[in-house]
XYZ file of C-alpha atoms in Angstrom:
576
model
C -7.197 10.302 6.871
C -8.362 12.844 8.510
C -8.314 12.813 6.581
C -9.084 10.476 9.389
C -6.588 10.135 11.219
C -4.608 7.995 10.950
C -5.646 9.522 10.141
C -6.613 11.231 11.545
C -8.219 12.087 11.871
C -9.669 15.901 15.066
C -13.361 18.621 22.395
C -16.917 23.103 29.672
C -14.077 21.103 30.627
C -15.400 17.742 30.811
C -15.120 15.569 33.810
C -13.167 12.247 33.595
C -16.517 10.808 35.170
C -18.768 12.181 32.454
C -16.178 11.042 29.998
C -16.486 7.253 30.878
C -19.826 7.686 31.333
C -20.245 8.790 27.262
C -17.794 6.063 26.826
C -20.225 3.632 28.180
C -23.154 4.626 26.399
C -22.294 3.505 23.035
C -24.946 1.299 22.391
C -27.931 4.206 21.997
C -30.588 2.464 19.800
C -30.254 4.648 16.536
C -32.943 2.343 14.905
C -35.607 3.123 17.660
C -35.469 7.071 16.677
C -38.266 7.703 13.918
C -36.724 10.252 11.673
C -38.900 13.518 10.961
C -38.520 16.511 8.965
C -38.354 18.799 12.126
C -35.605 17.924 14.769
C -37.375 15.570 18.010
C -34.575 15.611 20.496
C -34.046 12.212 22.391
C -31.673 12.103 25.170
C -28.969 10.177 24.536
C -24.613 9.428 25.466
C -25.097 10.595 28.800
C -25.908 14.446 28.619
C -26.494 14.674 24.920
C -29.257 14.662 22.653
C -30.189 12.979 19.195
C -32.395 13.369 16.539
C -33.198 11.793 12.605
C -33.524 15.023 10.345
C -35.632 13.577 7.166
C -34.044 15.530 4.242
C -34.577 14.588 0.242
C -32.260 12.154 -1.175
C -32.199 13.450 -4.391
C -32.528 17.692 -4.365
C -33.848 17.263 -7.858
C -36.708 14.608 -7.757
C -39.204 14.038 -4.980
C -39.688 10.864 -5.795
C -36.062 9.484 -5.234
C -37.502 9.382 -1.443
C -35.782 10.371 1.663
C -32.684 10.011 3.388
C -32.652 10.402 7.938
C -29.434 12.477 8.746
C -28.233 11.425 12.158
C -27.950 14.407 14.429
C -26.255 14.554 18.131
C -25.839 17.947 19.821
C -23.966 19.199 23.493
C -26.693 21.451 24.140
C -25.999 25.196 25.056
C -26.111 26.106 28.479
C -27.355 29.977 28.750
C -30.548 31.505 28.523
C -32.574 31.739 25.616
C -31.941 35.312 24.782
C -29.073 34.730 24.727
C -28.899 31.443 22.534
C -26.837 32.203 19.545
C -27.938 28.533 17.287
C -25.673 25.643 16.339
C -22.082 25.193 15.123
C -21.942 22.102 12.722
C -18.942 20.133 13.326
C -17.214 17.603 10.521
C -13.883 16.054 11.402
C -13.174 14.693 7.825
C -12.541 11.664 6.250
C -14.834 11.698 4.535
C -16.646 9.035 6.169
C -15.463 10.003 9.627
C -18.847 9.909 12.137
C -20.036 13.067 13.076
C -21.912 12.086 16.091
C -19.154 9.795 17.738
C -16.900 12.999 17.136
C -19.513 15.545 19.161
C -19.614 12.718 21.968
C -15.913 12.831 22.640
C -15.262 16.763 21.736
C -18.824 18.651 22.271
C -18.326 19.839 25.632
C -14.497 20.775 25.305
C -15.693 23.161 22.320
C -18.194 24.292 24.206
C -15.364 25.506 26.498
C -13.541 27.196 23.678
C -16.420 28.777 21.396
C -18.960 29.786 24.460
C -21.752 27.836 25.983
C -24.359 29.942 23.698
C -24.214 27.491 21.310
C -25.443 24.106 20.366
C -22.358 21.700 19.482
C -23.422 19.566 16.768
C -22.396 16.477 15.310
C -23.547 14.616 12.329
C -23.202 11.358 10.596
C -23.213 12.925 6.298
C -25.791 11.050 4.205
C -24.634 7.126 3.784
C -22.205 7.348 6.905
C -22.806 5.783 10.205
C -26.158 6.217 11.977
C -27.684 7.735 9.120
C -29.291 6.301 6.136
C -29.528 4.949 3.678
C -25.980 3.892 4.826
C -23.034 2.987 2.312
C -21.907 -0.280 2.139
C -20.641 -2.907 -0.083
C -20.857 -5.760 2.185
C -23.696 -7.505 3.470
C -22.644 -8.467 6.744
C -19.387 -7.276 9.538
C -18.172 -10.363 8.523
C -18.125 -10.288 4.942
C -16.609 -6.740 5.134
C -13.899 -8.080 7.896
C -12.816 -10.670 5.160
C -11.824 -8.046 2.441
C -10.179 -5.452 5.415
C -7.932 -6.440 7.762
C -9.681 -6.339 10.873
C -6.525 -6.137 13.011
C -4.994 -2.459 11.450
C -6.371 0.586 9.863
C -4.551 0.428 7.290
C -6.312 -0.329 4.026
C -4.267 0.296 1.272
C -0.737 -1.460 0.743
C 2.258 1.239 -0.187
C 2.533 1.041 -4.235
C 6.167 0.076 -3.825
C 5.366 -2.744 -1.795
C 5.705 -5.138 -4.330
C 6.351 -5.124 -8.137
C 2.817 -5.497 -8.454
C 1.167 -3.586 -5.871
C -0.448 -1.024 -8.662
C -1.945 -3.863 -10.313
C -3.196 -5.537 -7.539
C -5.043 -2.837 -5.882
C -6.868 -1.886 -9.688
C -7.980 -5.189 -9.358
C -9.224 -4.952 -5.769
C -10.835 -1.417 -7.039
C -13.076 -3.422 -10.213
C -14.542 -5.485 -7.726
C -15.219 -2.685 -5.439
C -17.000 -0.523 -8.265
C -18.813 -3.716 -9.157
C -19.928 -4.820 -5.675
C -20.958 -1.017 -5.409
C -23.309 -1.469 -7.966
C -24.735 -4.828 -7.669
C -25.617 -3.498 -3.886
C -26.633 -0.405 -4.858
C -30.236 -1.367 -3.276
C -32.751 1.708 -3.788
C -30.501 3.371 -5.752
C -28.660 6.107 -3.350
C -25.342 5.455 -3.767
C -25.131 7.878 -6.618
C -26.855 10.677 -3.798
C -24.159 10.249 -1.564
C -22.144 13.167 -3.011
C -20.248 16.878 -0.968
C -22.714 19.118 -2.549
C -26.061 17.283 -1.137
C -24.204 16.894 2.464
C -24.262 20.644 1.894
C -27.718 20.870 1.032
C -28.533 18.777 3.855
C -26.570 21.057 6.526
C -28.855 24.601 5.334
C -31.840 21.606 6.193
C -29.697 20.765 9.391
C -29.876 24.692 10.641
C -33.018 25.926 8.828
C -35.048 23.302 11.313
C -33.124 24.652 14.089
C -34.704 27.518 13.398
C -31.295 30.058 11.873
C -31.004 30.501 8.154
C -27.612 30.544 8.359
C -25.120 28.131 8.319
C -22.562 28.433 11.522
C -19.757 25.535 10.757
C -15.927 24.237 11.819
C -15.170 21.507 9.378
C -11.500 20.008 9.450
C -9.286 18.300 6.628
C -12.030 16.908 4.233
C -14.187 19.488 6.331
C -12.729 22.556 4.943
C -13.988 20.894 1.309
C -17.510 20.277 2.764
C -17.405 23.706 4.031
C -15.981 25.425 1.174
C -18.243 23.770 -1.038
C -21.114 24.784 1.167
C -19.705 28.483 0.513
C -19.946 28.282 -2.755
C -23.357 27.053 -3.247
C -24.650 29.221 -1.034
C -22.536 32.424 -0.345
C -25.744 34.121 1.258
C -26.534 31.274 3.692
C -22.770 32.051 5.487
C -22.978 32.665 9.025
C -19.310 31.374 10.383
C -17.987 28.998 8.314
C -13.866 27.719 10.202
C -12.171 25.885 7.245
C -9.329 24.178 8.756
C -6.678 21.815 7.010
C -7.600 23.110 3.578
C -7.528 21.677 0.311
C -6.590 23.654 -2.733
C -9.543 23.556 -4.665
C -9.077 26.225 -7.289
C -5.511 25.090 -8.348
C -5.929 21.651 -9.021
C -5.329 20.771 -12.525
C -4.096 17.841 -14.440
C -0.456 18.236 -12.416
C -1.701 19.506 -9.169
C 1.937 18.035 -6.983
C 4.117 21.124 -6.445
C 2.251 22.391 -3.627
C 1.695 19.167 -1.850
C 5.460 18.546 -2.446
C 6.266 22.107 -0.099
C 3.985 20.760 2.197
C 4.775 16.890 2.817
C 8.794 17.959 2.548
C 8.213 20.410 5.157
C 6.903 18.119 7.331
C 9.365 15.134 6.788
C 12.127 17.627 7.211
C 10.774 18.147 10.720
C 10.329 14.757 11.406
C 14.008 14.182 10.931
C 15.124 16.877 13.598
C 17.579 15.510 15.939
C 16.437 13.960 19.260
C 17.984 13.271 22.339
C 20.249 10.805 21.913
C 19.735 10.532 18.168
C 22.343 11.229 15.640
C 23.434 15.189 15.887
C 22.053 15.947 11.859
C 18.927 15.591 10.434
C 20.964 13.751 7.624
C 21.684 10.932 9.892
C 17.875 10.584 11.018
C 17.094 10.615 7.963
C 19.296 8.142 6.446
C 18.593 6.182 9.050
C 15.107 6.322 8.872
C 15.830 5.268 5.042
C 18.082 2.531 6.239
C 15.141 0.871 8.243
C 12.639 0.683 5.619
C 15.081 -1.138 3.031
C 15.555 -3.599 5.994
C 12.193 -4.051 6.704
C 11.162 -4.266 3.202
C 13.782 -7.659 3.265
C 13.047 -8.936 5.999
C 9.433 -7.897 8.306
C 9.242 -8.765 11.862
C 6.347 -10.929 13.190
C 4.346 -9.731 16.283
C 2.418 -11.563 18.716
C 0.598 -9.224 21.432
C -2.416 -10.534 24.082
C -4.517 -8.436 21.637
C -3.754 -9.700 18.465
C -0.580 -10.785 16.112
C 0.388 -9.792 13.150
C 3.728 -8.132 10.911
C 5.118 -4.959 10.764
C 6.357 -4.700 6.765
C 7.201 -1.609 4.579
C 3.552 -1.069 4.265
C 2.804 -1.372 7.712
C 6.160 0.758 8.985
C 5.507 3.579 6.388
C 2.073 3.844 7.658
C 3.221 4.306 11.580
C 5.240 6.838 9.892
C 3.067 8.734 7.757
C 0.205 8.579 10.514
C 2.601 10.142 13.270
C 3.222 13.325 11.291
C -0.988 13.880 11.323
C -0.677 14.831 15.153
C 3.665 14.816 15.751
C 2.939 16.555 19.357
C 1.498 13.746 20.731
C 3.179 10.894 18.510
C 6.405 11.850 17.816
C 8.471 10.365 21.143
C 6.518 7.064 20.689
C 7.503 6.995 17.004
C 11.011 7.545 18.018
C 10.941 5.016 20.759
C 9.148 2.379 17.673
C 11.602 3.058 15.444
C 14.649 2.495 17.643
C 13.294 -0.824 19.125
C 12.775 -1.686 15.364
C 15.677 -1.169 14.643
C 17.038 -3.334 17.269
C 14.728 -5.943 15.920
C 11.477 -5.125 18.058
C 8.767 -4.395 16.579
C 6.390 -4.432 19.534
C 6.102 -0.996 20.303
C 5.160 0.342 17.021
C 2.540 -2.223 16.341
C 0.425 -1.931 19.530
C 0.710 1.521 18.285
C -1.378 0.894 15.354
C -3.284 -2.057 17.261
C -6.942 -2.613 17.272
C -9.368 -5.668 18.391
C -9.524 -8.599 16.039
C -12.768 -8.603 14.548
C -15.325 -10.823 16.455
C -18.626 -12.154 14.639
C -21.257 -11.568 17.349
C -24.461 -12.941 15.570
C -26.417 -12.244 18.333
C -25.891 -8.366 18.256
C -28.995 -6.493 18.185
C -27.295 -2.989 16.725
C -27.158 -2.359 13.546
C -24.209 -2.840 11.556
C -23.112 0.565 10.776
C -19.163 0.823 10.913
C -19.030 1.848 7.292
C -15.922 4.644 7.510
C -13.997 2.567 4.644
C -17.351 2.079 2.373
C -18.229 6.161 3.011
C -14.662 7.110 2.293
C -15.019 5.413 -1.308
C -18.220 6.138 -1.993
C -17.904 10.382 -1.358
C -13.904 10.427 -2.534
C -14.658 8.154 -6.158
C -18.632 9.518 -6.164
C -16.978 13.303 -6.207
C -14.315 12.576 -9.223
C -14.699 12.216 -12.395
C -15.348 9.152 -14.050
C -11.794 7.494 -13.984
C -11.120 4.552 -16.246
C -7.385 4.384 -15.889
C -5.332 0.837 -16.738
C -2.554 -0.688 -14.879
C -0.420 0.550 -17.427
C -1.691 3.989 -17.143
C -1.851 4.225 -12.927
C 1.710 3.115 -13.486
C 2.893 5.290 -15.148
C 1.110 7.917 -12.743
C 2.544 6.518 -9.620
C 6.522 6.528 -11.668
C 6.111 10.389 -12.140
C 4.435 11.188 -8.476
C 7.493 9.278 -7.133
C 9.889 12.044 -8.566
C 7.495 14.858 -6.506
C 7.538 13.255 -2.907
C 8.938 10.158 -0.757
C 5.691 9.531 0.630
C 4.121 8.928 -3.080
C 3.474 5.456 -2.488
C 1.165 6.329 0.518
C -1.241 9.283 -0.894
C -0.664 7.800 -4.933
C -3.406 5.291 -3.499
C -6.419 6.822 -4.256
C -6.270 7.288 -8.480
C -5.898 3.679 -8.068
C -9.217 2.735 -5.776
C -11.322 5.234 -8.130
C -10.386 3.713 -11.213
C -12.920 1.342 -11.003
C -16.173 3.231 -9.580
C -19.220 3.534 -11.569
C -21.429 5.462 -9.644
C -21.746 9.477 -10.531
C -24.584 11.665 -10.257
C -25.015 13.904 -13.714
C -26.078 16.608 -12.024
C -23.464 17.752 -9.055
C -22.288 20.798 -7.936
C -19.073 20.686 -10.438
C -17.021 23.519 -8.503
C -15.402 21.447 -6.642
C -14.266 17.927 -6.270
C -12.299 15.622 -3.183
C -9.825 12.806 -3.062
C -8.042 12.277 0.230
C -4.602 12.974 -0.681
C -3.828 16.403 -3.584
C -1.669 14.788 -5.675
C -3.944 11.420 -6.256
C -6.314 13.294 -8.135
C -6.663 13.777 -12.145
C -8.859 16.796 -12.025
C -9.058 17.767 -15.789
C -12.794 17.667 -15.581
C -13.285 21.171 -13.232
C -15.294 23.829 -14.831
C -13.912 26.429 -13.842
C -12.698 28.492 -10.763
C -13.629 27.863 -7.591
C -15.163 30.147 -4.930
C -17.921 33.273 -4.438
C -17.280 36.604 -4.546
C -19.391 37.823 -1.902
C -20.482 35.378 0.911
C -22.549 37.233 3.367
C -19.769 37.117 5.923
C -16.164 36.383 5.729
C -14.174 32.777 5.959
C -12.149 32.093 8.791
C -9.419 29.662 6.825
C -6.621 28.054 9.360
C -3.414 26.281 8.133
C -0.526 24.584 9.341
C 2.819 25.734 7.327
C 4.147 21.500 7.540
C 0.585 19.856 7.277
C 1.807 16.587 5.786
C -1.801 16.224 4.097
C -3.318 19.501 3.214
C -0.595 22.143 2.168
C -0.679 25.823 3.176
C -1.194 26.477 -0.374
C -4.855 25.256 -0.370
C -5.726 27.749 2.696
C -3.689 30.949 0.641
C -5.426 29.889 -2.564
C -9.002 29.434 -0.937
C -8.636 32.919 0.679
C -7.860 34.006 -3.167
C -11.525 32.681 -4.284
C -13.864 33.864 -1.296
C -12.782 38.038 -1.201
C -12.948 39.188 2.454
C -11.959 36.116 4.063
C -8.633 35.315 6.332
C -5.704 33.438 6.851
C -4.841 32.318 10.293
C -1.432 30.320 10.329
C -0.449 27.827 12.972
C 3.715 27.733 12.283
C 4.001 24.019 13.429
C 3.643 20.713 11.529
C 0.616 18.122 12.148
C -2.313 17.876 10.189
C -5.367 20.754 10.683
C -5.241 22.806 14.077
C -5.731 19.650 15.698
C -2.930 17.906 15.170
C -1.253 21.232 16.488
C -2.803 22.655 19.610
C -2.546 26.302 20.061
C -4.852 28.353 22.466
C -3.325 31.334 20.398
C -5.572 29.555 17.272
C -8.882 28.766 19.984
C -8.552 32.310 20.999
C -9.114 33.676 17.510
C -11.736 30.956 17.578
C -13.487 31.903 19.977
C -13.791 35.801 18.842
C -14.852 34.646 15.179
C -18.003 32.771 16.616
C -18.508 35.210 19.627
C -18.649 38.585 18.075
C -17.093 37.705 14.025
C -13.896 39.188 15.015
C -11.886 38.220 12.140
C -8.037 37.884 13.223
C -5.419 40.480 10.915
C -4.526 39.035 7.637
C -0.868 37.238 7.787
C -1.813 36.248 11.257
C 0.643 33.253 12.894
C -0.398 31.319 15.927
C 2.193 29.281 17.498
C 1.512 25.940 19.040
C 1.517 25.134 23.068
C 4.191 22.312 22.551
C 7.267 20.768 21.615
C 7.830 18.248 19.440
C 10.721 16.248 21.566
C 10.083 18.173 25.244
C 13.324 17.406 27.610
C 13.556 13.999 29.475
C 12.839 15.439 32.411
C 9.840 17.078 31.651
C 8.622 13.844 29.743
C 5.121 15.356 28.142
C 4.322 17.998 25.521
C 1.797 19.298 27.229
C 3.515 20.917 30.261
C 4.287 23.575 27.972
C 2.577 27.223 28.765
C 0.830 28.049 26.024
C 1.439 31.203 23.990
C -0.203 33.830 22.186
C -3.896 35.604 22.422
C -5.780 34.801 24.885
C -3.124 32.567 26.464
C -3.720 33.751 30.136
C -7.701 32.927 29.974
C -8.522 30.090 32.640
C -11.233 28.693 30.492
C -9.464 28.953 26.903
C -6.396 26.647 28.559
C -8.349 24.343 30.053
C -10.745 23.650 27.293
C -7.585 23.321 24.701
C -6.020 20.747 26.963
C -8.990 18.923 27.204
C -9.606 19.034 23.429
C -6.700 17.831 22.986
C -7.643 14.652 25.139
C -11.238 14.263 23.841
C -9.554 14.469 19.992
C -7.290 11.892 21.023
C -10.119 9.086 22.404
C -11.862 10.323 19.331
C -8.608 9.017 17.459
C -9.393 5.764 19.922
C -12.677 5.438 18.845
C -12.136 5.082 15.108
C -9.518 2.850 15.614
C -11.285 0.601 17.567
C -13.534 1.034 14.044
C -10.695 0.844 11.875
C -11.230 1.009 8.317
């Protein structure tokens, strides 16, 4: 989604050596850590190091028991006067891992922010390496039978088929059922936004700060700004990047995701070279394509794996290309015109991951559990949703008339209308589903925010961010007084599907010192969307803005931009 990327899905310059070597580490024995209620670093993917933070599993009652928060940290490399404490990292989801994301990114931010600081990743409550971990299946294989283990892509467009909606409420009964009936030790119901919060004050109180420093992207910005909220005096830098509106949802909370997804679309269909002269044409070509492919899908055979590129599968490639369009973009473009020609090679190895391979002998863990997570914290932070197939019907019909891309984010009403599992007493100031406009939010309390956080938000949007509209980041600004805007004019999804060392600048100064950029800001990103055949890369561009002439600021932004795309890798090689 970032939301995973794919979704997304979002870092001292980093050697290629080192990288391979974190690469090939991947098989650190989580299980042999013994999880304690101060942090006992372990060394651990090649020049990091790991811990199991024992927290409560239920804030209200003791004798719930415990849940061990997986913990992995670039470690700062200064003295220790002058040692400035962590920076929590969360690159959304929700169920994205937080400690496979610090593995690929740590030392690239460490570039950016300042080598005072510990980089830290975690893995929330129920995801990954920590546990009690989420998951509905007993075994990789069960789980591989109800996902396709070829693709990330879960959910089938609602349009697919006359009766997609009714299929997938089906699919989502036996989900909230098999939730239940595995429910072992009773956690599930734990795994909530608001106790992730709790857990990071626990995270930074046993490194020894009281308050919270924190960059969280896409689903991030709602673990962040719900941290905010809860506890307005335990803000030390909180980055919330790729935000969603949380004070303006309401029972029709569309219009805003409508500017947003529209603005992006409209700069998907600018012309190429080569391609038709209007961004008419592109786009009624582009519309021409998936009413052929929706008749007739085109098989694929690959040395990796086989399958079909459909409607589903081609308005995933497209949706997923507009979450980082500086680095997808000219392969979509190259996809679509060999589709169009009747290949559809190129746009399915784009998408392509392993075929699932039962290895009973494995002695890790199984703990790939980003689909499970993403269920569990999305449906776990509604409302209780009970909707028919009549009813999520009718939903998806009026959605349709808001955006073309309804029948990819209309998804998640549908999966949560059959989840049992809520907690009575969470935070209620908030809530998260993946996509705005999937969401039937009637049950908010009332507004959203804190008046006076002990130091200011730093809240970044794109003006095209196909996923999280520049709405949410004006409107969260609205409900924490004192905080800032920082615009990146460019689509993508969060700042890191738009690179722009103008953005890491401002970074940089927010964690360093708390320099807050002026309101009304606008950073610009370092590339081009379609650079000239001759140049042949977006990332030859010079990039612009503050800071742009800084040796250290350019090279860590280019390498972020590498780390966040093996990060990408990674997960896909996980898919969902």
């Amino acid at each position: 989604m970032v939301l995973f990327t794919g979704y997304m899905k979002i870092f001292a310059v980093i050697a290629v050596v080192s990288s391979l070597q974190a690469l090939a580490d991947t098989d650190f024995q989580w299980n042999k850590l013994e999880a304690s209620d101060k942090l006992v670093w372990t060394p651990c993917y090649s020049g990091l190091q790991c811990s199991l933070l024992q927290v409560p599993l239920d804030y209200s009652s003791a004798s719930a028991g415990t849940a061990s928060i997986a913990i992995a940290r670039y470690p700062a490399n200064c003295t220790k006067s002058a040692y400035r404490g962590p920076i929590l990292l969360n690159d959304g989801g929700p169920g994205g891992s937080g400690v496979d994301y610090v593995v690929e990114v740590g030392a690239s931010i460490a570039t950016i922010i300042g080598e005072q600081f510990d980089i830290v990743g975690f893995d929330p409550r129920g995801v990954s390496y920590s546990t009690p971990t989420v998951s509905f299946f007993r075994t990789a294989a069960e789980r591989a039978l109800w996902i396709p283990p070829t693709s990330d892509i879960v959910f089938p467009a609602l349009n697919q088929t006359a009766d997609a909606v009714a299929q997938q409420w089906a699919r989502a009964q036996i989900l909230g059922q098999l939730a239940v009936s595995r429910n072992d030790g009773n956690y599930i119901q734990h795994i909530t936004t608001d106790n992730t919060a709790r857990d990071m004050l626990r995270i930074t109180q046993a490194f020894g700060f009281e308050k919270v420093q924190y960059w969280g992207v896409s689903y991030g910005s709602v673990l962040g700004s719900t941290f905010a909220a809860m506890f307005p005096d335990k803000v030390g830098r909180i980055v919330v990047d790729g935000v969603m509106p949380m004070d303006t949802w309401r029972p029709t909370p569309t219009k805003p995701y409508k500017r947003s997804s529209m603005a992006a679309r409209r700069r998907d269909r600018r012309p190429v070279h080569l391609a038709p002269p209007s961004s008419i044409e592109v786009a009624a070509n582009l519309d021409a394509l998936f009413a052929a492919i929706e008749i007739q899908p085109v098989p694929v055979i690959t040395p990796v794996s086989y399958g079909v590129v459909d409607y589903t599968f081609l308005r995933n490639s497209v949706f997923h290309a507009l979450y980082s369009p500086y680095d997808s973009f000219v392969a979509l473009a190259q996809g679509l015109a060999d589709l169009a020609k009747g290949n559809a090679t190129t746009l399915y190895t784009a998408e392509e991951v392993p075929p699932f391979e039962c290895n009973c002998n494995s002695t890790t863990p199984f703990h790939e559990n980003g689909y499970e997570a993403l269920v569990a914290i999305s449906c776990g932070d509604m409302a209780v949703e009970s909707d028919t197939v009549s009813q999520l019907q009718a939903y998806y019909a009026s959605i349709q008339a808001i955006s073309s891309i309804a029948d990819m984010y209309g998804n998640w009403r549908v999966v949560c209308s059959g989840w049992k599992l809520h907690r009575e007493d969470s935070f209620k100031g908030i809530t998260f589903t993946p996509f705005l406009a999937s969401c039937k939010l009637t049950h908010l309390l009332g507004p959203f925010g804190a008046p006076n956080t002990s130091f200011p938000l730093l809240v970044v949007g794109n003006t095209a961010d196909p996923v999280t509209p520049i709405a949410g980041a004006k409107s969260t600004v609205d409900a924490f007084p004192g905080s800032v805007l920082l615009t990146i004019d460019a689509p993508g999804h969060t700042s890191l599907g738009a690179p722009s060392t103008c953005f890491y600048g401002y970074l940089r100064q927010y964690f360093q010192n708390g320099t807050l950029p002026p309101q009304s800001t606008i950073c610009q990103p370092d590339g081009v969307l379609f650079p000239p055949p001759a140049n042949g890369t977006t990332e030859d561009v010079a990039p612009r803005g503050l800071n742009a002439w800084e040796p250290e600021l350019i090279e860590g932004s280019r390498t972020l931009r590498k780390a966040v795309r093996r990060s990408m890798a990674r997960r896909l090689n996980h898919a969902v």
